[in-house]
Amino acid sequence: MTWIVGVIAVALVGFGYGAAPDNDFSGGDSGSAQAQKLMEKHFPEEQGDRLTLAIKADKGIDDPAARQKIEKIIAELAGSPVTGPVMSPYQDRNLVTEDRRIARMTIPLSDKEVEKSEVKPLVDMVKDASGGSVTLGLGGYMAEKAETPPQGPAESVGVLAAAVILFIAFGSLVAMGLPIVTALLAIVGGLALMKVIGHLVPAPDFTLVFGAMIGLGVGIDYALFIVTRYKDGLQDGDEPESATVNAISTAGRAVLFAGTTVVIALMGLLVMGQRLMTGVAVATSVIVLVTMIAAVTLLPAFLGFIGYRINSLRLPRRASGQNQEVGARFQVRRTFAERWAGVVQRRPLVAALLAGASLLVLAVPTLSMRLSQPDASVQPRDRSSYVSYEILSEGFGPGYGAPLILAAKVDSKDADLRPVVEAVSKTEGIAYATPPRVSADGQAVTFTAFPTTGYQDEATANLVHELRDEVLPRTPGGERVLVGGPNAGTIDVAEESGARLPLMIVVVVAMSMVLLIALVRSVTIALQAAVMNLLSIGAAYGVVVAVVQWGWLGQALGFPTTMPVTTWVPMMMFPVLFGLSMDYQVFLTSRVREEYERTGDSRTAVTHGLARTAKVITAAAAIMVAVFTTSLLGPDIAVKQGGLGMAVAVLIDATVIRMVLVPAVMELCGKANWWMPGRRASKATSAAQATVGAGARA
């Protein structure tokens, strides 16, 4: 009851008074960040969100019927309480193409804090007016956000899939429901707490969806481990109270280690040095912590209430002779796992080479990974923002949506930046540049250059580097000019993230290895785990690149077009997946360790360990794959990329890694698996035995 009351209280505060998301990835000391600061200080009137109305009239915008429709929509947009003054294309010829078939209009939003719910009616109004010989599209960041639908049924589908898997694993509706109820309560509390903490550590809007997805997966998995141990206790003749105590002292301890590993891995995001990624790390860590605490506090309360009824509400076909049936099925599964382990152990080198080679092949596309942020050009084709992009690209070139804002601090209003503008205009890849404008205080000058290539094109990133490294330094006065704008900002963040990603990987791997060595008391096992996890995550990266960037099965999986991988996706995938993979590694190798201590034979230990953990690891991994895969049903392209990558990684981890590589490599290493400096290989300390036994029985 205390938990439920606490969740309600936190939910009321968090969802009622929580911080709004912060999607400003700018900052730091990059050229684009410096340009943004200069613009904010000396051109404050140009800051704030803007919308762009794109107009295409088959008979020209001067056709009477077309003009009537266009002027009506312009008047309605100008009359909105959330828009500022507008300039009609009928008043400025520069806003219309030479053939007068395509026009544009910039619509400033009257307040920087305009909500997307206030912009949505404007998007709908433009979409409704579009048709016939006049096509209209409303673009801009807020327009994209406003017309992006909520996540919808994705999480619900994930919960349903998890319920089916749990029912197959437990054969009881009551046992199936406990992990789901526990996880859902924890997620509500965790998300609300995350929004409260957002006042101190802001996070972007994708954190909410991503956090819910991660929380659902780990929350159900952690509860699954404890409920499994509780049911085993009842089958061994324990009373419900003692079975609960034993489940928490064994599986619960393993859950605490597992959750701590994921949190520590997520904290590796702090190494990226990016303000919002720090917010992502803190927010998702809160979700994992709450689900972990719920598993060892809330779930035991449920178990105490349920008692022997944990096996209630079975389907009729499982009601008769259920104990014998469950035992028989377990024996079949155990025999299959043992047989499979035997197959791998007979040819361990061949198995290890084939599995390793297949993972390396899957990882090959990672070498060509490009990072960027989604823009209108990669949105679904029925979105108004994409229609706007398509019209503007046709009329004003693909680079119109990727403007470069060049700015410089000057000493007086008489500063002459015309040589710089001329040099930039003549640069290959620049369509045209606007005349320079001096700020009202006379201390800064700015102009805009439009590339010939689009926002997502690699040529645009190369152009930014050419301007910074060659064109501007060689032009008189160009050394003080900064290249900024949203496109340059995206390029800078992507390159900074790519440069820091290896450091984050090293830090996460090192911290996780220290934890694993402390748990299993083996340097060899920790090294094996690190290498295998890197292989599985590298393969997942490769699949994401092949699908998203190369377009293999992209449209079938819900990606409208090829695009670079979203900047935050590989950063977020690595710590989450490395932490989860370490969890599965512990559940398997700790059971193998217990068998080794009992028998002294490495081959037998691997066979029995794999057989005893195959069921729970398979069920846990299946739940993770189901939850992550359902992200493909949602509308957010970046979240879909992350969900796809994590589903692939968990699938690979539960099959190729746990079923092939782990038994093969452990067979090859033999007694060297248990090497630890400072102790004899054949003996383990009593402390290690106790710790390993706790993890194994999970």
XYZ file of C-alpha atoms in Angstrom:
698
model
C 0.000 0.000 0.000
C 2.862 2.367 0.818
C 4.291 1.787 -2.642
C 0.987 2.491 -4.393
C 0.352 5.673 -2.388
C 3.924 6.784 -3.071
C 3.572 6.204 -6.815
C 0.307 8.175 -6.906
C 1.883 11.084 -5.011
C 4.992 11.169 -7.190
C 2.869 10.876 -10.337
C 0.716 13.856 -9.332
C 3.794 15.989 -8.729
C 5.851 14.749 -11.674
C 3.227 14.808 -14.401
C 1.612 17.955 -13.036
C 4.682 20.064 -12.272
C 7.563 18.261 -13.975
C 10.064 20.022 -16.207
C 9.399 20.421 -19.909
C 11.832 18.608 -22.214
C 14.873 20.479 -23.496
C 15.848 19.643 -27.073
C 18.638 22.187 -27.489
C 21.738 20.101 -28.194
C 23.816 23.200 -28.904
C 26.464 24.354 -26.509
C 30.090 23.700 -25.886
C 32.862 25.494 -27.725
C 32.213 24.436 -31.323
C 32.059 26.986 -34.115
C 28.292 26.653 -34.406
C 27.859 27.126 -30.640
C 29.940 30.309 -30.707
C 27.964 31.580 -33.693
C 24.693 30.876 -31.866
C 25.828 32.848 -28.800
C 26.856 35.750 -31.036
C 23.478 35.743 -32.792
C 21.550 35.577 -29.524
C 23.473 38.553 -28.132
C 23.474 40.869 -31.149
C 20.446 39.708 -33.174
C 17.902 38.834 -30.467
C 15.004 39.823 -32.720
C 15.830 36.923 -35.039
C 15.801 34.263 -32.340
C 12.884 32.011 -31.552
C 11.076 29.324 -33.487
C 9.734 30.002 -36.966
C 7.397 28.201 -39.315
C 7.691 28.158 -43.090
C 4.682 28.037 -45.392
C 5.564 26.451 -48.739
C 3.212 27.112 -51.655
C 3.019 25.390 -55.021
C 0.397 26.441 -57.567
C 0.218 24.508 -60.825
C -1.162 27.555 -62.673
C 0.989 30.033 -60.767
C 0.244 31.911 -57.549
C -1.315 34.777 -59.548
C -4.143 32.588 -60.868
C -7.320 34.094 -59.351
C -8.571 30.875 -57.777
C -5.118 30.018 -56.443
C -4.544 33.532 -55.101
C -7.860 33.504 -53.279
C -6.960 30.250 -51.498
C -3.390 31.369 -50.751
C -4.361 34.769 -49.364
C -7.036 33.181 -47.201
C -4.570 30.774 -45.583
C -2.006 33.581 -45.136
C -4.619 35.703 -43.365
C -5.586 32.841 -41.074
C -1.943 32.139 -40.193
C -1.243 35.828 -39.579
C -4.333 36.077 -37.390
C -3.303 33.258 -35.072
C -2.526 34.356 -31.485
C 0.765 32.418 -31.561
C 2.243 34.001 -34.723
C 4.012 37.287 -35.288
C 3.940 39.653 -38.287
C 4.367 37.979 -41.675
C 5.495 39.079 -45.128
C 3.279 37.788 -47.947
C 4.945 36.481 -51.111
C 2.703 38.914 -52.982
C 4.607 41.719 -51.236
C 8.152 40.442 -51.802
C 9.233 39.033 -55.165
C 12.268 37.378 -53.516
C 9.872 34.910 -51.907
C 8.660 33.606 -55.287
C 10.420 31.621 -58.011
C 10.871 33.194 -61.440
C 8.030 31.189 -62.950
C 5.850 32.230 -59.953
C 4.690 28.662 -59.395
C 6.380 28.196 -56.018
C 6.504 30.629 -53.115
C 7.485 30.662 -49.473
C 6.632 32.657 -46.382
C 8.346 32.770 -42.983
C 6.039 32.892 -39.977
C 7.678 33.863 -36.663
C 6.089 32.469 -33.512
C 5.149 35.218 -31.115
C 6.566 33.520 -28.019
C 9.609 31.292 -27.586
C 7.566 29.099 -25.231
C 4.798 28.266 -27.701
C 3.641 24.679 -27.133
C 3.323 22.191 -29.953
C -0.349 21.774 -29.063
C -0.824 25.428 -30.077
C 0.913 24.850 -33.403
C -1.031 21.692 -34.260
C -4.193 23.607 -35.360
C -2.058 25.618 -37.790
C -0.618 22.432 -39.295
C -4.086 20.917 -39.639
C -5.437 24.097 -41.198
C -2.704 24.113 -43.867
C -3.163 20.393 -44.605
C -6.920 20.842 -44.971
C -6.453 23.804 -47.332
C -3.991 21.934 -49.529
C -5.477 20.249 -52.578
C -6.498 20.687 -56.146
C -4.076 22.852 -58.084
C -2.572 24.384 -54.921
C -0.313 22.352 -52.647
C 0.574 23.763 -49.242
C 2.978 22.567 -46.567
C 3.879 23.984 -43.168
C 7.449 23.267 -42.055
C 9.792 24.161 -39.232
C 10.880 22.423 -36.026
C 7.651 23.130 -34.128
C 5.534 22.024 -37.082
C 7.408 18.690 -37.171
C 6.876 18.218 -33.445
C 3.230 19.251 -33.608
C 2.262 16.738 -36.284
C 4.286 13.841 -34.879
C 1.631 11.630 -33.292
C 2.089 10.227 -29.790
C 3.768 6.871 -29.363
C 0.338 5.259 -29.540
C -0.096 1.534 -28.920
C 3.616 0.612 -29.034
C 4.059 0.216 -25.261
C 0.721 -1.580 -25.006
C 1.800 -4.054 -27.653
C 5.049 -4.536 -25.746
C 3.168 -5.300 -22.537
C 0.891 -7.741 -24.373
C 3.867 -9.539 -25.935
C 5.578 -9.750 -22.546
C 2.390 -11.194 -21.037
C 2.269 -13.945 -23.656
C 5.925 -14.842 -23.075
C 5.464 -14.874 -19.292
C 2.403 -17.078 -19.570
C 4.326 -19.547 -21.716
C 7.150 -19.514 -19.168
C 4.958 -19.783 -16.037
C 1.740 -21.353 -17.284
C -0.246 -19.251 -14.803
C -2.088 -15.967 -15.234
C -1.278 -14.928 -11.665
C 2.441 -15.592 -12.062
C 2.297 -13.832 -15.417
C 0.628 -10.742 -13.964
C 2.981 -10.114 -11.040
C 6.046 -9.029 -13.069
C 3.902 -6.861 -15.343
C 2.056 -5.065 -12.527
C 5.308 -4.533 -10.647
C 7.046 -3.135 -13.719
C 4.155 -0.836 -14.690
C 3.906 0.677 -11.207
C 7.665 1.199 -11.158
C 7.621 2.822 -14.613
C 4.889 5.292 -13.638
C 6.820 6.283 -10.531
C 10.129 6.380 -12.402
C 8.838 8.532 -15.261
C 7.224 10.979 -12.848
C 10.402 11.204 -10.792
C 12.377 11.695 -13.989
C 10.260 14.727 -14.879
C 10.811 16.219 -11.428
C 14.576 15.747 -11.682
C 14.372 17.427 -15.096
C 14.229 20.765 -13.276
C 17.817 20.145 -12.150
C 19.129 18.088 -15.056
C 17.175 18.772 -18.271
C 16.705 15.985 -20.806
C 15.347 15.870 -24.399
C 11.841 14.683 -25.195
C 12.883 11.272 -26.560
C 14.050 10.346 -23.030
C 10.456 9.770 -21.908
C 9.716 7.180 -24.602
C 13.151 5.595 -24.409
C 13.042 5.476 -20.618
C 9.631 3.803 -20.665
C 10.897 1.208 -23.144
C 13.998 0.405 -21.069
C 12.042 0.437 -17.806
C 9.440 -1.945 -19.161
C 12.069 -4.389 -20.364
C 14.299 -4.465 -17.281
C 11.361 -4.165 -14.864
C 9.644 -7.272 -16.189
C 12.947 -9.148 -16.452
C 13.979 -8.410 -12.862
C 10.587 -9.464 -11.545
C 10.764 -12.581 -13.730
C 13.988 -13.725 -12.045
C 12.514 -13.323 -8.554
C 9.160 -14.950 -9.344
C 10.987 -17.889 -10.949
C 13.061 -18.400 -7.806
C 9.935 -18.088 -5.623
C 8.109 -20.760 -7.633
C 11.145 -23.033 -7.405
C 11.071 -22.631 -3.625
C 7.428 -23.641 -3.424
C 8.118 -26.684 -5.605
C 10.917 -27.657 -3.204
C 8.422 -27.631 -0.323
C 9.156 -24.213 1.220
C 6.436 -22.172 2.878
C 5.499 -18.965 1.009
C 7.275 -16.777 3.577
C 10.550 -18.714 3.453
C 10.299 -19.003 -0.341
C 9.965 -15.213 -0.547
C 12.925 -14.645 1.768
C 15.042 -17.104 -0.188
C 14.030 -15.563 -3.522
C 15.029 -12.066 -2.412
C 18.285 -13.219 -0.809
C 19.316 -15.056 -3.981
C 17.595 -13.742 -7.111
C 17.039 -10.370 -5.449
C 20.754 -10.012 -4.841
C 21.429 -10.818 -8.484
C 18.828 -8.224 -9.517
C 20.563 -5.582 -7.407
C 23.828 -6.374 -9.146
C 22.151 -6.363 -12.553
C 20.441 -3.008 -11.987
C 23.607 -1.471 -10.583
C 25.530 -2.633 -13.652
C 23.037 -0.967 -16.002
C 23.080 2.269 -13.973
C 26.884 2.392 -13.923
C 26.955 1.734 -17.665
C 24.451 4.556 -18.240
C 26.614 6.890 -16.182
C 29.248 6.341 -18.841
C 27.257 8.858 -20.902
C 28.697 11.580 -18.654
C 31.978 11.087 -20.499
C 30.345 12.521 -23.631
C 30.483 15.953 -22.000
C 27.134 16.982 -23.487
C 24.590 18.677 -21.272
C 21.533 16.873 -22.583
C 23.215 13.457 -22.710
C 23.986 13.952 -19.027
C 20.253 14.503 -18.571
C 19.518 11.315 -20.522
C 21.960 9.364 -18.329
C 20.436 10.621 -15.089
C 16.831 10.215 -16.242
C 17.165 6.664 -17.537
C 19.231 5.684 -14.493
C 16.357 6.842 -12.306
C 13.981 4.595 -14.255
C 16.262 1.572 -13.831
C 16.817 2.295 -10.128
C 13.086 2.532 -9.438
C 12.340 -0.731 -11.288
C 15.185 -2.448 -9.426
C 13.927 -1.228 -6.031
C 10.366 -2.237 -6.922
C 11.554 -5.760 -7.739
C 13.070 -6.263 -4.275
C 10.474 -4.373 -2.200
C 7.107 -4.141 -3.982
C 7.199 -7.611 -5.552
C 7.860 -9.401 -2.200
C 4.754 -7.687 -0.829
C 2.747 -9.059 -3.731
C 4.229 -12.514 -3.172
C 3.275 -12.393 0.500
C -0.280 -11.573 -0.483
C -0.492 -14.223 -3.240
C 1.173 -17.122 -1.388
C 0.327 -20.521 -2.872
C -2.031 -18.900 -5.381
C 0.969 -18.041 -7.570
C 0.015 -21.015 -9.780
C -3.682 -20.089 -9.954
C -5.722 -19.372 -13.067
C -4.136 -21.912 -15.345
C -5.767 -22.725 -18.654
C -7.824 -25.971 -18.613
C -5.392 -27.785 -20.851
C -2.689 -27.309 -18.242
C -4.820 -28.017 -15.190
C -4.623 -31.811 -15.119
C -1.382 -33.355 -14.041
C 0.227 -29.982 -14.120
C 3.183 -30.889 -11.920
C 4.097 -33.870 -14.049
C 3.591 -31.870 -17.226
C 5.751 -28.991 -16.023
C 8.439 -31.402 -14.892
C 8.332 -33.271 -18.187
C 8.587 -30.087 -20.199
C 11.480 -28.869 -18.083
C 13.268 -32.161 -18.667
C 12.766 -31.806 -22.428
C 14.150 -28.289 -22.415
C 17.044 -29.285 -20.170
C 17.893 -32.239 -22.368
C 17.862 -30.048 -25.487
C 20.155 -27.487 -23.842
C 22.509 -30.202 -22.672
C 22.581 -31.756 -26.115
C 23.271 -28.403 -27.721
C 26.096 -27.702 -25.277
C 27.555 -31.089 -26.164
C 27.473 -30.253 -29.880
C 29.324 -26.988 -29.285
C 31.840 -28.580 -26.920
C 32.767 -31.309 -29.396
C 33.985 -28.671 -31.889
C 34.579 -25.583 -29.728
C 37.147 -23.945 -32.003
C 34.968 -24.324 -35.096
C 31.903 -23.038 -33.221
C 33.805 -20.044 -31.833
C 35.284 -19.136 -35.219
C 31.963 -19.421 -37.062
C 30.070 -17.405 -34.432
C 32.781 -14.756 -34.195
C 33.056 -14.453 -37.972
C 29.295 -14.062 -38.390
C 29.232 -11.266 -35.813
C 32.170 -9.500 -37.461
C 30.394 -9.679 -40.831
C 27.292 -8.121 -39.301
C 29.463 -5.395 -37.777
C 31.121 -4.402 -41.078
C 28.539 -1.680 -41.974
C 29.488 0.103 -38.730
C 32.649 1.314 -40.470
C 30.524 3.538 -42.716
C 28.244 4.903 -39.983
C 27.292 8.570 -40.335
C 25.621 10.553 -37.584
C 23.066 13.339 -37.919
C 19.679 14.495 -36.634
C 16.371 13.784 -38.426
C 14.893 16.707 -40.348
C 11.850 17.211 -42.558
C 13.428 15.311 -45.458
C 13.266 11.972 -43.597
C 9.742 12.322 -42.228
C 6.807 10.199 -43.489
C 5.555 11.401 -46.853
C 2.104 12.333 -45.576
C 3.475 14.889 -43.097
C 2.980 18.568 -43.860
C 6.621 19.221 -42.932
C 7.784 16.822 -45.641
C 5.453 18.426 -48.202
C 6.977 21.796 -47.271
C 10.495 20.410 -47.684
C 9.640 18.893 -51.073
C 8.115 22.112 -52.417
C 10.970 24.320 -51.194
C 13.589 21.926 -52.554
C 11.936 22.002 -55.966
C 11.648 25.770 -56.037
C 14.696 27.007 -54.142
C 17.029 24.028 -54.085
C 17.615 21.209 -51.551
C 19.957 23.439 -49.550
C 17.182 25.848 -48.618
C 16.404 23.619 -45.635
C 20.071 23.518 -44.620
C 21.103 27.195 -44.398
C 24.492 28.150 -42.996
C 24.404 31.213 -40.747
C 27.728 33.041 -40.852
C 28.376 35.663 -38.189
C 31.284 37.781 -37.016
C 31.948 40.316 -34.298
C 33.026 43.707 -35.691
C 34.280 47.005 -34.330
C 31.852 49.344 -36.110
C 28.891 49.512 -38.455
C 31.276 50.366 -41.272
C 32.907 46.933 -41.202
C 32.989 45.490 -44.707
C 32.267 41.757 -44.995
C 31.543 41.871 -48.725
C 34.831 40.116 -49.663
C 33.875 37.272 -47.334
C 30.377 37.037 -48.787
C 31.827 37.011 -52.294
C 34.344 34.285 -51.421
C 31.661 32.141 -49.807
C 29.307 32.664 -52.781
C 31.990 31.433 -55.198
C 32.702 28.314 -53.179
C 31.687 25.135 -54.972
C 28.618 23.737 -53.237
C 27.102 27.127 -52.351
C 23.967 28.049 -54.317
C 23.842 31.690 -53.208
C 24.452 33.931 -50.202
C 22.456 36.868 -48.870
C 23.950 40.348 -48.442
C 25.563 41.021 -45.024
C 23.480 42.660 -42.292
C 24.826 44.684 -39.369
C 23.296 44.365 -35.905
C 21.498 47.320 -34.324
C 24.366 47.859 -31.892
C 26.892 47.816 -34.741
C 28.972 45.090 -33.109
C 28.142 42.078 -35.284
C 27.507 41.176 -38.915
C 25.707 38.152 -40.304
C 24.715 36.662 -43.622
C 23.223 33.370 -44.787
C 24.641 30.922 -47.326
C 22.508 28.190 -48.901
C 24.227 24.951 -49.994
C 23.354 23.109 -53.173
C 22.937 19.906 -51.139
C 20.482 18.949 -48.404
C 20.577 18.628 -44.644
C 21.431 14.914 -44.589
C 23.959 14.916 -47.457
C 27.563 14.149 -46.594
C 28.584 16.830 -49.113
C 26.994 19.468 -46.867
C 29.190 18.437 -43.936
C 32.252 18.523 -46.212
C 31.231 22.013 -47.333
C 31.121 23.277 -43.737
C 34.656 21.987 -43.172
C 35.869 23.542 -46.410
C 34.483 26.941 -45.404
C 36.042 26.745 -41.953
C 39.397 25.264 -42.926
C 40.109 26.794 -46.329
C 37.780 29.509 -47.639
C 37.396 31.749 -44.572
C 41.017 31.630 -43.318
C 42.277 32.631 -46.797
C 39.862 35.551 -47.173
C 40.632 39.006 -45.662
C 38.404 39.366 -42.600
C 37.276 35.746 -42.866
C 39.341 34.510 -39.930
C 36.849 36.065 -37.495
C 33.738 34.667 -39.226
C 31.944 31.779 -37.531
C 29.861 29.181 -39.398
C 26.672 28.307 -37.525
C 23.007 27.537 -37.984
C 21.026 24.356 -37.218
C 22.769 22.342 -39.926
C 26.284 23.276 -38.804
C 25.222 22.645 -35.209
C 24.063 19.138 -36.087
C 27.362 18.463 -37.873
C 29.390 19.697 -34.885
C 27.426 17.647 -32.357
C 27.657 14.527 -34.533
C 31.416 14.849 -34.957
C 31.983 15.597 -31.285
C 29.869 12.579 -30.340
C 31.727 10.335 -32.769
C 35.061 11.492 -31.354
C 34.026 10.877 -27.737
C 32.232 7.567 -28.321
C 35.419 5.431 -28.071
C 36.265 7.018 -24.709
C 32.783 6.233 -23.406
C 33.124 2.638 -24.594
C 36.445 2.246 -22.759
C 35.044 3.713 -19.536
C 31.871 1.573 -19.592
C 33.803 -1.613 -20.378
C 36.358 -0.939 -17.632
C 33.774 -0.198 -14.935
C 31.639 -3.197 -15.866
C 34.642 -5.517 -15.852
C 35.595 -4.408 -12.348
C 32.081 -5.196 -11.139
C 32.030 -8.579 -12.854
C 35.442 -9.545 -11.459
C 34.193 -8.643 -7.985
C 31.154 -10.888 -8.457
C 32.537 -13.991 -10.184
C 36.141 -13.680 -8.968
C 37.604 -14.416 -12.385
C 39.588 -12.138 -14.680
C 39.173 -14.562 -17.592
C 35.377 -14.560 -17.385
C 35.327 -10.767 -17.221
C 37.530 -10.475 -20.319
C 35.375 -12.996 -22.180
C 32.244 -11.054 -21.287
C 33.717 -7.741 -22.419
C 34.848 -9.080 -25.805
C 31.595 -10.935 -26.465
C 29.478 -7.937 -25.515
C 31.508 -5.722 -27.833
C 30.940 -8.220 -30.647
C 27.166 -8.328 -30.126
C 26.844 -4.537 -29.878
C 29.071 -4.051 -32.929
C 26.826 -6.430 -34.871
C 23.764 -4.464 -33.722
C 25.386 -1.211 -34.883
C 26.023 -2.828 -38.249
C 22.409 -3.920 -38.635
C 21.182 -0.404 -37.780
C 23.483 1.118 -40.406
C 22.414 -1.446 -43.024
C 18.710 -0.803 -42.387
C 18.667 2.945 -41.704
C 21.595 4.266 -43.721
C 21.817 1.727 -46.547
C 18.071 1.129 -46.769
C 18.047 -2.678 -46.457
C 14.450 -3.526 -45.448
C 14.167 0.077 -44.293
C 10.701 0.800 -45.652
C 9.389 -2.564 -44.452
C 10.521 -1.642 -40.929
C 8.949 1.815 -41.019
C 11.785 4.097 -42.191
C 10.526 6.364 -45.009
C 13.926 6.818 -46.646
C 17.631 6.260 -46.136
C 19.215 8.592 -43.605
C 22.225 8.850 -41.296
C 21.929 7.257 -37.871
C 20.574 9.692 -35.289
C 23.432 11.111 -33.229
C 22.254 9.967 -29.811
C 21.307 6.410 -30.842
C 24.753 4.714 -30.733
C 25.636 6.699 -27.601
C 22.509 5.479 -25.845
C 22.582 1.934 -27.185
C 26.041 1.061 -25.934
C 25.706 1.558 -22.150
C 22.199 0.070 -22.041
C 23.145 -3.009 -24.043
C 26.469 -3.516 -22.312
C 24.748 -3.426 -18.936
C 22.028 -5.851 -20.036
C 24.556 -8.207 -21.627
C 26.569 -8.250 -18.421
C 23.394 -9.257 -16.585
C 22.860 -12.283 -18.805
C 26.561 -13.126 -18.574
C 26.338 -13.208 -14.786
C 23.211 -15.383 -14.718
C 24.904 -17.930 -16.976
C 28.526 -17.971 -15.816
C 27.688 -17.820 -12.130
C 25.632 -21.007 -12.510
C 28.508 -22.575 -14.442
C 30.836 -21.539 -11.626
C 28.647 -23.203 -9.020
C 28.650 -26.429 -11.031
C 32.421 -26.226 -11.424
C 32.898 -25.846 -7.684
C 30.686 -28.890 -7.186
C 32.171 -31.177 -9.843
C 35.621 -29.800 -10.599
C 35.017 -30.543 -14.292
C 34.797 -27.546 -16.639
C 32.935 -29.342 -19.457
C 30.255 -30.716 -17.134
C 29.919 -27.339 -15.449
C 29.294 -25.578 -18.770
C 26.749 -28.192 -19.861
C 24.770 -28.115 -16.625
C 25.051 -24.350 -16.263
C 23.692 -23.758 -19.745
C 20.840 -26.219 -19.161
C 19.854 -24.692 -15.811
C 19.776 -21.070 -17.063
C 18.559 -21.500 -20.649
C 14.870 -21.168 -19.758
C 15.062 -17.992 -17.698
C 17.572 -16.253 -19.990
C 15.523 -17.157 -23.075
C 12.330 -15.813 -21.507
C 14.049 -12.636 -20.302
C 15.651 -12.013 -23.689
C 12.386 -12.718 -25.534
C 10.649 -10.087 -23.402
C 13.393 -7.549 -24.140
C 13.259 -8.248 -27.874
C 9.454 -7.938 -27.892
C 9.485 -4.640 -25.975
C 12.256 -3.087 -28.071
C 10.770 -4.278 -31.363
C 7.432 -2.617 -30.645
C 9.193 0.753 -30.937
C 9.000 0.189 -34.706
C 5.231 0.752 -34.397
C 5.779 4.267 -33.068
C 6.177 7.508 -35.058
C 9.548 8.720 -33.740
C 12.230 7.796 -36.282
C 15.123 8.140 -33.828
C 13.430 5.981 -31.178
C 12.719 3.367 -33.844
C 16.423 3.251 -34.700
C 17.339 2.728 -31.050
C 14.662 0.092 -30.527
C 15.737 -1.815 -33.634
C 19.381 -1.818 -32.588
C 18.672 -2.963 -29.047
C 16.281 -5.707 -30.176
C 18.913 -7.059 -32.571
C 21.640 -6.896 -29.905
C 19.565 -8.753 -27.297
C 18.554 -11.383 -29.864
C 22.186 -11.938 -30.833
C 23.220 -12.005 -27.184
C 20.662 -14.669 -26.255
C 21.419 -16.881 -29.255
C 24.866 -16.562 -30.825
C 26.623 -15.326 -27.676
C 25.004 -17.377 -24.884
C 24.280 -20.535 -26.897
C 27.448 -20.719 -29.001
C 30.299 -18.396 -28.086
C 30.108 -18.709 -24.289
C 30.139 -22.534 -24.142
C 32.718 -22.732 -26.950
C 35.140 -20.246 -25.402
C 34.709 -21.662 -21.898
C 35.402 -25.129 -23.265
C 38.575 -23.867 -24.920
C 39.764 -22.119 -21.766
C 39.038 -25.031 -19.420
C 40.329 -24.423 -15.897
C 41.799 -21.102 -17.037
C 38.225 -19.774 -16.923
C 38.617 -19.341 -13.170
C 41.998 -17.624 -13.132
C 42.311 -14.877 -10.561
C 45.609 -13.306 -9.479
C 46.620 -14.208 -5.952
C 44.778 -17.493 -5.595
C 45.115 -21.085 -6.744
C 43.061 -21.927 -9.828
C 41.508 -25.031 -8.335
C 40.119 -23.370 -5.235
C 37.731 -20.517 -4.745
C 37.282 -18.483 -1.675
C 34.186 -19.050 0.414
C 33.127 -15.475 -0.225
C 33.206 -16.069 -3.951
C 31.183 -19.251 -3.579
C 28.514 -17.438 -1.624
C 28.267 -14.613 -4.130
C 28.251 -16.907 -7.131
C 25.649 -19.161 -5.604
C 23.358 -16.175 -5.122
C 23.617 -15.172 -8.764
C 23.340 -18.720 -10.044
C 20.171 -19.566 -8.209
C 18.571 -16.501 -9.806
